[in-house]
Short mmCIF file of C-alpha atoms in Angstrom, two decimals:
data_model
loop_
_atom_site.label_atom_id
_atom_site.label_comp_id
_atom_site.label_asym_id
_atom_site.label_seq_id
_atom_site.Cartn_x
_atom_site.Cartn_y
_atom_site.Cartn_z
CA MET U 1 -12.81 26.76 11.72
CA LYS U 2 -15.54 25.35 9.85
CA VAL U 3 -18.87 23.71 10.98
CA TRP U 4 -18.09 21.01 8.21
CA ASN U 5 -14.94 19.47 7.49
CA HIS U 6 -14.74 19.41 3.96
CA SER U 7 -11.38 16.91 3.60
CA PHE U 8 -11.78 13.27 2.99
CA THR U 9 -7.83 12.92 3.30
CA GLN U 10 -5.00 15.03 4.84
CA ARG U 11 -1.15 14.10 5.00
CA THR U 12 1.17 16.42 6.73
CA THR U 13 4.73 16.41 7.80
CA GLY U 14 7.01 18.48 9.93
CA LEU U 15 6.53 21.24 12.27
CA SER U 16 8.73 21.02 15.45
CA SER U 17 7.16 20.77 19.02
CA LEU U 18 9.01 23.77 20.02
CA LEU U 19 7.06 25.80 17.32
CA VAL U 20 3.66 24.20 18.46
CA GLY U 21 4.09 25.18 21.70
CA LEU U 22 5.00 28.76 20.64
CA ILE U 23 2.17 28.92 18.54
CA TRP U 24 -0.08 27.52 21.08
CA TRP U 25 0.89 30.00 24.14
CA LEU U 26 0.88 33.08 21.85
CA PHE U 27 -2.58 32.71 20.02
CA SER U 28 -3.97 31.39 23.28
CA ALA U 29 -2.99 34.77 24.71
CA SER U 30 -4.84 37.03 22.07
CA VAL U 31 -7.82 36.79 19.86
CA GLN U 32 -7.87 38.60 16.29
CA ALA U 33 -11.67 39.73 15.73
CA SER U 34 -11.17 41.71 12.41
CA VAL U 35 -9.59 40.52 9.33
CA GLU U 36 -8.42 42.75 6.26
CA ILE U 37 -8.11 40.54 3.29
CA GLU U 38 -5.99 41.82 0.21
CA HIS U 39 -6.63 40.28 -3.28
CA TRP U 40 -5.00 40.64 -6.42
CA GLN U 41 -3.92 38.36 -9.56
CA THR U 42 -0.71 36.96 -10.50
CA ALA U 43 0.67 37.30 -13.93
CA LYS U 44 -0.91 34.14 -14.89
CA GLY U 45 -4.26 34.81 -13.67
CA THR U 46 -4.39 33.03 -10.24
CA ASP U 47 -6.43 34.80 -7.43
CA VAL U 48 -4.48 35.56 -4.37
CA TYR U 49 -5.75 36.31 -0.90
CA PHE U 50 -3.58 37.89 1.76
CA VAL U 51 -3.64 38.55 5.49
CA GLY U 52 -0.63 40.41 7.09
CA SER U 53 -0.49 39.36 10.68
CA GLU U 54 2.90 40.12 12.69
CA GLN U 55 1.62 38.14 16.00
CA LEU U 56 4.16 35.63 15.12
CA PRO U 57 7.36 35.06 12.69
CA MET U 58 5.53 32.69 10.87
CA VAL U 59 3.24 32.21 7.47
CA ASP U 60 0.37 30.06 6.50
CA VAL U 61 0.37 29.29 2.73
CA GLU U 62 -2.27 27.22 0.69
CA VAL U 63 -2.55 26.77 -2.80
CA ARG U 64 -6.20 25.23 -3.69
CA PHE U 65 -7.70 23.86 -6.85
CA ASP U 66 -10.83 23.06 -8.38
CA ALA U 67 -9.58 19.41 -8.28
CA GLY U 68 -11.87 17.27 -5.97
CA SER U 69 -13.53 14.27 -6.43
CA ALA U 70 -16.44 15.90 -8.22
CA ARG U 71 -13.98 16.05 -11.19
CA ASP U 72 -13.09 12.11 -11.16
CA GLY U 73 -15.50 11.47 -13.96
CA GLN U 74 -15.86 7.78 -13.56
CA ALA U 75 -12.29 7.19 -12.26
CA PHE U 76 -13.56 7.24 -8.66
CA GLY U 77 -10.58 7.88 -6.43
CA LEU U 78 -8.67 9.82 -8.87
CA ALA U 79 -8.73 13.03 -7.32
CA ALA U 80 -7.60 11.78 -3.91
CA ILE U 81 -4.77 9.60 -4.83
CA THR U 82 -3.47 12.43 -6.76
CA SER U 83 -3.47 14.72 -3.99
CA GLN U 84 -1.99 11.75 -1.75
CA LEU U 85 1.15 11.47 -4.31
CA MET U 86 1.89 15.20 -4.20
CA GLY U 87 5.01 15.80 -2.29
CA THR U 88 6.08 12.28 -2.53
CA ALA U 89 8.97 12.91 -5.40
CA THR U 90 10.24 15.29 -7.56
CA PRO U 91 13.13 14.90 -10.42
CA LYS U 92 15.58 15.61 -7.65
CA LEU U 93 14.39 14.55 -4.24
CA ASP U 94 12.43 11.38 -3.15
CA GLU U 95 9.65 11.26 -0.45
CA ARG U 96 12.39 10.77 2.53
CA ALA U 97 14.26 13.94 1.34
CA ILE U 98 11.15 16.06 1.20
CA SER U 99 9.79 15.02 4.49
CA GLU U 100 13.15 15.39 6.40
CA GLY U 101 13.70 18.69 4.56
CA PHE U 102 10.44 20.09 6.14
CA ASN U 103 11.37 18.60 9.41
CA ARG U 104 14.57 20.10 9.27
CA LEU U 105 13.29 23.62 8.74
CA GLY U 106 10.60 23.16 11.40
CA ALA U 107 8.03 23.49 8.65
CA GLN U 108 4.65 21.57 7.78
CA PHE U 109 3.48 20.46 4.57
CA GLY U 110 0.28 18.97 4.04
CA VAL U 111 -2.21 17.98 1.55
CA SER U 112 -5.95 17.50 1.46
CA VAL U 113 -8.91 16.76 -0.64
CA GLY U 114 -12.56 16.70 -0.65
CA ARG U 115 -15.41 16.98 -3.30
CA ASP U 116 -14.85 20.36 -4.29
CA SER U 117 -11.19 21.06 -4.21
CA ALA U 118 -7.87 19.79 -3.54
CA SER U 119 -4.90 21.71 -1.90
CA LEU U 120 -1.31 21.85 -0.81
CA SER U 121 -0.36 23.85 2.27
CA MET U 122 2.54 24.79 4.28
CA ARG U 123 3.66 26.52 7.47
CA THR U 124 6.99 27.86 8.00
CA LEU U 125 8.62 30.46 9.86
CA THR U 126 9.71 33.56 8.31
CA ARG U 127 13.38 34.09 9.28
CA GLU U 128 14.86 34.09 6.08
CA SER U 129 17.20 31.34 5.99
CA LEU U 130 14.31 29.00 6.74
CA TYR U 131 11.48 30.47 4.82
CA GLU U 132 13.59 30.63 1.46
CA GLN U 133 14.44 26.88 1.90
CA ALA U 134 10.91 26.00 2.76
CA VAL U 135 9.23 27.87 -0.08
CA ASP U 136 11.71 26.26 -2.42
CA LEU U 137 10.77 22.99 -1.11
CA PHE U 138 7.11 23.71 -1.33
CA GLU U 139 7.30 24.88 -4.80
CA GLN U 140 9.13 21.81 -6.02
CA SER U 141 6.61 19.89 -4.51
CA LEU U 142 3.77 21.50 -6.43
CA VAL U 143 5.28 22.14 -9.72
CA GLU U 144 7.87 19.34 -10.19
CA ALA U 145 5.52 16.46 -9.16
CA VAL U 146 6.65 13.29 -10.07
CA PHE U 147 4.36 9.90 -9.75
CA ARG U 148 6.28 6.68 -8.95
CA PRO U 149 4.78 3.31 -9.71
CA ASP U 150 5.80 2.10 -6.17
CA ILE U 151 4.30 5.02 -4.26
CA LEU U 152 1.16 4.54 -6.15
CA GLU U 153 1.16 0.90 -5.24
CA ARG U 154 1.64 1.90 -1.71
CA GLU U 155 -0.97 4.39 -1.53
CA LYS U 156 -3.70 2.25 -2.88
CA ALA U 157 -3.27 -0.19 -0.81
CA ARG U 158 -3.72 2.04 2.07
CA LEU U 159 -6.76 3.51 0.57
CA GLU U 160 -8.19 -0.34 -0.08
CA VAL U 161 -7.43 -1.03 3.52
CA ALA U 162 -9.25 2.29 4.47
CA ILE U 163 -12.09 1.32 2.26
CA LYS U 164 -12.59 -2.27 3.63
CA GLN U 165 -12.44 -0.69 7.26
CA LYS U 166 -15.30 1.66 6.47
CA ALA U 167 -17.54 -1.49 5.50
CA THR U 168 -17.11 -2.58 9.14
CA GLN U 169 -18.30 0.80 10.43
CA PRO U 170 -21.90 1.55 10.51
CA GLN U 171 -21.42 5.70 10.70
CA SER U 172 -19.24 5.31 7.58
CA LEU U 173 -22.08 2.99 5.90
CA ALA U 174 -24.65 5.33 6.92
CA SER U 175 -22.66 8.69 5.35
CA GLU U 176 -21.95 6.70 2.17
CA ALA U 177 -25.66 5.63 1.68
CA MET U 178 -26.53 9.57 2.43
CA TRP U 179 -24.51 10.82 -0.48
CA THR U 180 -25.69 8.27 -2.80
CA ARG U 181 -29.27 8.72 -1.86
CA LEU U 182 -29.25 12.35 -1.96
CA TYR U 183 -27.07 13.05 -5.33
CA GLY U 184 -27.64 9.69 -7.43
CA ASP U 185 -25.73 10.23 -10.95
CA HIS U 186 -24.56 13.58 -9.72
CA PRO U 187 -20.45 14.18 -9.30
CA TYR U 188 -21.08 14.43 -5.55
CA ALA U 189 -22.29 10.90 -4.93
CA HIS U 190 -19.65 8.50 -5.20
CA PRO U 191 -17.06 8.33 -2.31
CA THR U 192 -14.14 10.90 -2.67
CA GLU U 193 -11.75 7.66 -1.68
CA GLY U 194 -13.35 5.77 -4.81
CA THR U 195 -14.28 2.20 -4.47
CA LEU U 196 -12.28 -1.15 -4.57
CA GLU U 197 -13.13 -1.48 -8.30
CA THR U 198 -12.19 1.87 -9.44
CA LEU U 199 -9.44 2.27 -7.47
CA ASP U 200 -7.76 -0.80 -9.07
CA GLN U 201 -8.19 0.81 -12.21
CA LEU U 202 -6.02 4.10 -11.58
CA THR U 203 -2.67 4.39 -13.16
CA ILE U 204 0.30 6.37 -13.57
CA ASP U 205 -1.14 7.83 -16.75
CA LYS U 206 -4.32 8.72 -15.25
CA ILE U 207 -2.94 10.42 -12.46
CA ARG U 208 -0.47 12.52 -14.58
CA ASN U 209 -3.21 13.48 -17.01
CA PHE U 210 -5.41 14.60 -14.08
CA TYR U 211 -2.46 16.63 -12.44
CA GLN U 212 -1.60 17.95 -15.89
CA GLN U 213 -5.35 19.20 -16.42
CA HIS U 214 -6.27 20.44 -13.08
CA TYR U 215 -3.18 21.45 -11.14
CA VAL U 216 -2.92 24.82 -13.51
CA ALA U 217 -2.65 28.42 -12.87
CA ARG U 218 -6.17 29.42 -13.63
CA ASN U 219 -7.36 26.74 -11.73
CA ALA U 220 -5.59 27.75 -8.67
CA GLN U 221 -5.83 30.05 -5.85
CA VAL U 222 -3.25 31.05 -3.31
CA THR U 223 -4.10 31.93 0.18
CA ILE U 224 -1.25 33.77 2.37
CA VAL U 225 -1.58 34.79 6.35
CA GLY U 226 1.23 35.67 8.09
CA ASP U 227 4.17 37.91 8.82
CA LEU U 228 5.03 39.11 5.37
CA SER U 229 4.46 42.35 3.64
CA ARG U 230 2.42 42.96 0.60
CA ALA U 231 5.18 42.98 -1.68
CA GLN U 232 6.64 39.80 -0.12
CA ALA U 233 3.47 37.93 -0.43
CA GLU U 234 3.07 39.13 -4.15
CA ARG U 235 6.72 37.48 -4.85
CA LEU U 236 5.67 34.36 -2.95
CA ALA U 237 2.56 33.94 -4.96
CA GLU U 238 4.36 34.67 -8.23
CA ARG U 239 7.05 32.33 -7.55
CA LEU U 240 4.63 29.44 -6.76
CA THR U 241 2.60 30.05 -9.62
CA GLN U 242 5.00 31.26 -12.60
CA ARG U 243 6.04 27.65 -13.42
CA LEU U 244 2.38 26.07 -13.46
CA PRO U 245 0.92 25.79 -17.03
CA GLY U 246 -1.87 28.34 -17.60
CA GLY U 247 -4.58 25.67 -18.09
CA GLN U 248 -8.37 26.27 -18.25
CA ILE U 249 -10.88 26.64 -15.38
CA PRO U 250 -13.27 23.12 -15.29
CA LYS U 251 -16.78 23.45 -16.40
CA PRO U 252 -19.20 24.42 -13.27
CA ILE U 253 -20.43 21.56 -11.19
CA PRO U 254 -23.76 20.86 -12.33
CA PRO U 255 -26.57 21.98 -9.95
CA VAL U 256 -28.63 19.69 -8.16
CA ASN U 257 -32.20 20.21 -8.10
CA LYS U 258 -33.84 17.33 -6.16
CA VAL U 259 -32.81 14.49 -3.76
CA ALA U 260 -32.40 11.45 -5.94
CA GLN U 261 -33.86 8.92 -3.55
CA THR U 262 -36.26 9.77 -0.95
CA GLY U 263 -37.85 7.53 1.75
CA GLN U 264 -36.41 5.29 4.13
CA ALA U 265 -33.40 2.75 3.70
CA VAL U 266 -32.40 0.16 6.39
CA THR U 267 -29.12 -1.59 6.37
CA GLU U 268 -28.95 -4.54 8.69
CA PHE U 269 -25.80 -4.47 10.68
CA ASP U 270 -24.69 -6.47 13.62
CA ALA U 271 -24.63 -3.77 16.36
CA THR U 272 -26.55 -2.73 19.67
CA GLN U 273 -27.02 0.71 18.53
CA THR U 274 -28.79 1.94 15.22
CA GLN U 275 -26.82 4.86 13.28
CA ILE U 276 -29.44 7.29 11.84
CA VAL U 277 -29.17 9.68 9.31
CA LEU U 278 -32.08 12.21 8.17
CA ALA U 279 -30.90 14.22 5.29
CA THR U 280 -32.23 16.55 2.47
CA LEU U 281 -30.37 19.14 0.20
CA GLY U 282 -29.36 22.16 1.84
CA VAL U 283 -28.04 25.39 0.00
CA LYS U 284 -24.90 26.05 -1.99
CA ARG U 285 -22.09 28.43 -0.84
CA GLY U 286 -22.91 32.11 -1.00
CA ASP U 287 -26.73 31.54 -1.01
CA PRO U 288 -28.14 34.89 0.48
CA ASP U 289 -30.42 32.58 2.99
CA TYR U 290 -27.62 30.96 4.46
CA TYR U 291 -27.25 33.15 7.24
CA ALA U 292 -30.80 32.82 8.30
CA LEU U 293 -30.52 28.92 7.87
CA PHE U 294 -27.30 28.82 9.69
CA LEU U 295 -28.58 30.72 12.55
CA GLY U 296 -31.80 28.69 12.56
CA ASN U 297 -29.83 25.42 12.82
CA HIS U 298 -28.03 26.30 15.75
CA LEU U 299 -31.38 26.65 17.45
CA LEU U 300 -32.23 23.27 16.07
CA GLY U 301 -29.34 20.84 16.37
CA GLY U 302 -26.12 22.79 15.78
CA SER U 303 -25.42 24.02 19.22
CA GLY U 304 -24.98 21.04 21.66
CA PHE U 305 -26.87 20.91 24.68
CA ALA U 306 -28.82 24.48 23.82
CA SER U 307 -30.35 22.86 20.90
CA LEU U 308 -33.78 21.60 20.81
CA LEU U 309 -33.25 18.31 19.23
CA MET U 310 -30.92 17.58 22.30
CA GLU U 311 -33.58 18.90 24.83
CA GLU U 312 -36.35 16.72 23.25
CA VAL U 313 -34.54 13.43 22.06
CA ARG U 314 -32.00 13.18 25.05
CA GLU U 315 -32.88 15.48 27.98
CA LYS U 316 -36.72 14.95 27.92
CA ARG U 317 -36.59 10.97 26.75
CA GLY U 318 -33.34 9.69 27.20
CA LEU U 319 -33.10 8.21 23.83
CA VAL U 320 -29.48 9.35 22.91
CA TYR U 321 -26.34 10.37 24.07
CA GLY U 322 -25.90 13.01 21.11
CA VAL U 323 -27.85 14.35 18.40
CA SER U 324 -26.74 17.04 15.76
CA SER U 325 -27.44 18.92 12.63
CA GLY U 326 -25.74 20.65 10.12
CA PHE U 327 -25.31 22.24 6.83
CA ARG U 328 -22.38 21.55 4.49
CA PRO U 329 -22.63 24.33 1.71
CA MET U 330 -20.86 23.45 -1.40
CA ARG U 331 -20.28 24.77 -5.15
CA ALA U 332 -23.78 23.24 -5.67
CA ALA U 333 -26.51 22.43 -2.88
CA GLY U 334 -24.80 20.71 -0.30
CA PRO U 335 -26.63 18.35 2.21
CA PHE U 336 -28.35 19.25 5.36
CA VAL U 337 -28.24 16.33 8.02
CA ILE U 338 -29.34 15.34 11.22
CA ARG U 339 -27.33 12.56 12.92
CA LEU U 340 -28.15 10.33 15.63
CA SER U 341 -27.69 6.84 16.94
CA THR U 342 -29.72 5.03 19.77
CA GLN U 343 -30.40 1.47 20.87
CA ASN U 344 -31.89 -0.72 18.10
CA ALA U 345 -34.95 -1.00 20.15
CA LYS U 346 -35.39 2.67 20.42
CA ALA U 347 -34.60 3.36 16.74
CA HIS U 348 -37.80 4.33 15.25
CA GLU U 349 -38.96 6.25 18.30
CA ALA U 350 -35.88 8.33 18.30
CA LEU U 351 -36.46 9.13 14.46
CA ASP U 352 -40.22 9.62 15.35
CA VAL U 353 -39.31 12.38 18.03
CA VAL U 354 -36.53 13.85 15.62
CA GLU U 355 -39.23 14.46 12.91
CA GLU U 356 -41.70 15.55 15.46
CA THR U 357 -39.20 18.34 16.72
CA LEU U 358 -38.26 19.35 13.25
CA LYS U 359 -41.85 19.60 12.07
CA GLY U 360 -42.49 21.80 15.13
CA PHE U 361 -39.39 23.92 14.74
CA MET U 362 -40.18 24.52 10.95
CA GLN U 363 -43.77 26.17 12.29
CA ASP U 364 -42.86 28.02 15.46
CA PHE U 365 -40.00 28.44 17.96
CA SER U 366 -38.86 30.17 21.12
CA GLU U 367 -37.86 33.88 20.38
CA GLU U 368 -36.18 33.96 23.64
CA LYS U 369 -34.03 30.86 22.80
CA LEU U 370 -32.99 32.15 19.30
CA ASP U 371 -31.63 35.40 20.95
CA ALA U 372 -29.82 33.34 23.13
CA ILE U 373 -28.45 31.32 20.16
CA LYS U 374 -27.79 34.43 18.27
CA SER U 375 -25.83 36.14 21.39
CA ASN U 376 -23.52 33.10 21.82
CA LEU U 377 -22.92 32.85 18.27
CA ILE U 378 -21.75 36.70 18.19
CA GLY U 379 -20.22 36.67 21.60
CA GLY U 380 -17.93 33.50 20.50
CA PHE U 381 -17.32 34.44 16.57
CA PRO U 382 -13.80 36.06 17.72
CA LEU U 383 -12.54 32.53 18.89
CA ARG U 384 -13.18 31.36 15.00
CA LEU U 385 -10.31 33.81 14.21
CA ASP U 386 -7.74 33.20 17.00
CA SER U 387 -5.00 31.84 14.75
CA ASN U 388 -3.33 32.20 11.46
CA ALA U 389 -4.45 28.72 10.54
CA LYS U 390 -8.24 29.39 11.20
CA ILE U 391 -7.95 32.54 9.30
CA ALA U 392 -6.51 30.97 6.35
CA GLY U 393 -8.99 28.55 6.37
CA TYR U 394 -11.62 31.25 6.21
CA ILE U 395 -10.01 33.03 3.51
CA SER U 396 -9.81 30.01 1.42
CA MET U 397 -13.30 29.43 1.99
CA ILE U 398 -13.94 32.93 0.77
CA GLY U 399 -11.93 33.06 -2.31
CA PHE U 400 -12.74 29.55 -3.72
CA TYR U 401 -16.57 30.00 -3.37
CA ASP U 402 -16.32 33.96 -4.57
CA LEU U 403 -17.60 35.43 -1.26
CA PRO U 404 -17.25 39.20 -0.33
CA LEU U 405 -14.23 40.14 0.90
CA ASP U 406 -15.90 41.69 4.11
CA TYR U 407 -17.49 38.36 4.99
CA LEU U 408 -16.03 37.59 8.06
CA ASP U 409 -16.71 41.20 9.22
CA ARG U 410 -20.45 41.08 8.01
CA PHE U 411 -21.12 37.60 9.23
CA PRO U 412 -21.73 38.79 13.10
CA GLU U 413 -23.68 41.68 11.76
CA LYS U 414 -25.92 39.62 9.42
CA ILE U 415 -26.39 37.26 12.39
CA ARG U 416 -27.40 39.95 14.58
CA ALA U 417 -29.77 41.50 12.18
CA LEU U 418 -31.90 38.55 11.76
CA SER U 419 -35.49 38.04 13.17
CA LYS U 420 -37.30 35.24 14.34
CA ALA U 421 -39.58 36.09 11.57
CA GLU U 422 -36.79 36.07 8.84
CA VAL U 423 -35.60 32.71 10.27
CA LEU U 424 -38.94 30.99 9.79
CA GLN U 425 -39.30 32.08 6.31
CA ALA U 426 -36.14 31.04 5.22
CA TRP U 427 -36.50 27.55 6.53
CA GLN U 428 -40.18 27.43 5.27
CA LYS U 429 -39.04 28.72 1.79
CA ARG U 430 -35.69 26.94 1.28
CA MET U 431 -35.96 23.54 3.20
CA ASP U 432 -38.30 20.67 1.89
CA PHE U 433 -38.61 17.73 4.43
CA ASP U 434 -40.69 15.84 2.08
CA GLN U 435 -37.63 15.61 -0.16
CA ALA U 436 -35.82 13.84 2.38
CA THR U 437 -33.98 10.67 2.80
CA ARG U 438 -33.80 8.74 6.32
CA ILE U 439 -31.06 5.80 6.70
CA LEU U 440 -30.87 3.46 9.40
CA VAL U 441 -28.09 1.07 10.00
CA GLY U 442 -28.03 -1.55 12.65
CA GLN U 443 -31.06 -3.92 13.59
CA PRO U 444 -33.84 -1.19 14.33
CA GLN U 445 -36.93 -2.63 16.05
#
């Protein structure tokens, strides 16, 4: 669905194996290439995005909030732990009753959180007896959330283990260093899950206040994809939002104008391989140059064995098993990242080849190779829309980042129309690799 996965953590419950098999069989048999998105607002001002689909008697629903870790303030991890506690208790139901309720209905419930947003999602059959009960359970989990101290302590303990485990993983160390060095004191800089120090300071009162401030109707977006009529979708959106407080939209995420720390940073780590990250600022979601940057990146390092980086670093020199590059557009300028790992003795050589390849790409590249990448992207685009879940993910992105409703139809046409000169111009204008950070975790020689 997306080049980058925007969620730090996700919890799901339910969905019978029979339903999974049915979904797989039906969606693998047909591909939906065109999506008609309907948009309106609820009585409380919540944006709703809806796509009707009669392929299966089921519906995917997501309620998304501008409540990601960029809203943590100094309480790092607050958004993540609030999200994890959603769906664990209501005034009438405990965690076991909620989980068993979704399981009994053959429905799936999930929560996720990233830097920009947090969401609750549900997938359920649309047979009336099952649908009504699943919606009722989902609504209670959303609007009647109760935060219990015992579950908070359990989730804090789980996150503490995850944070400590990350300290033993060179890939995680390199990723955390990247965010810190790119963003400095910007809200994107800190880990979504927080730190051991800040996690210990999170309380029920802080979580309740965060929920009351951010999980409100004006800060919400509802995405519905599946076997419902427009009228049914309208009733569902009203039902999910009518009991939410009206609330306010948070202030915009501050812009990012430059990389906080450029240059090279080496973290010593006892391993046979060195993890290497070269990163700089990319673009925010909705930037008009994104199409050209996206296409160019697929030639550079985003298309596996067809990319220039794989050709130069792996195939010609055998320095790595894999190397990749990608953009992560966000509310503010997200990162552009090149990642690879190699033997310690080859680390500096591999990084040099990456930079040489990048420099050459920024100056010129084969139009024939670009056309081949373009054809693959356009030809494979329908596979990005071959399930309700993928469509829902795209539509949620379109709504949250205020993209045009015809974005999915427009995307292949935009890619097809791009020339080599336009791709080069976009990269030369927008990407400044003098403002880059290089991170090596291992024992580079």
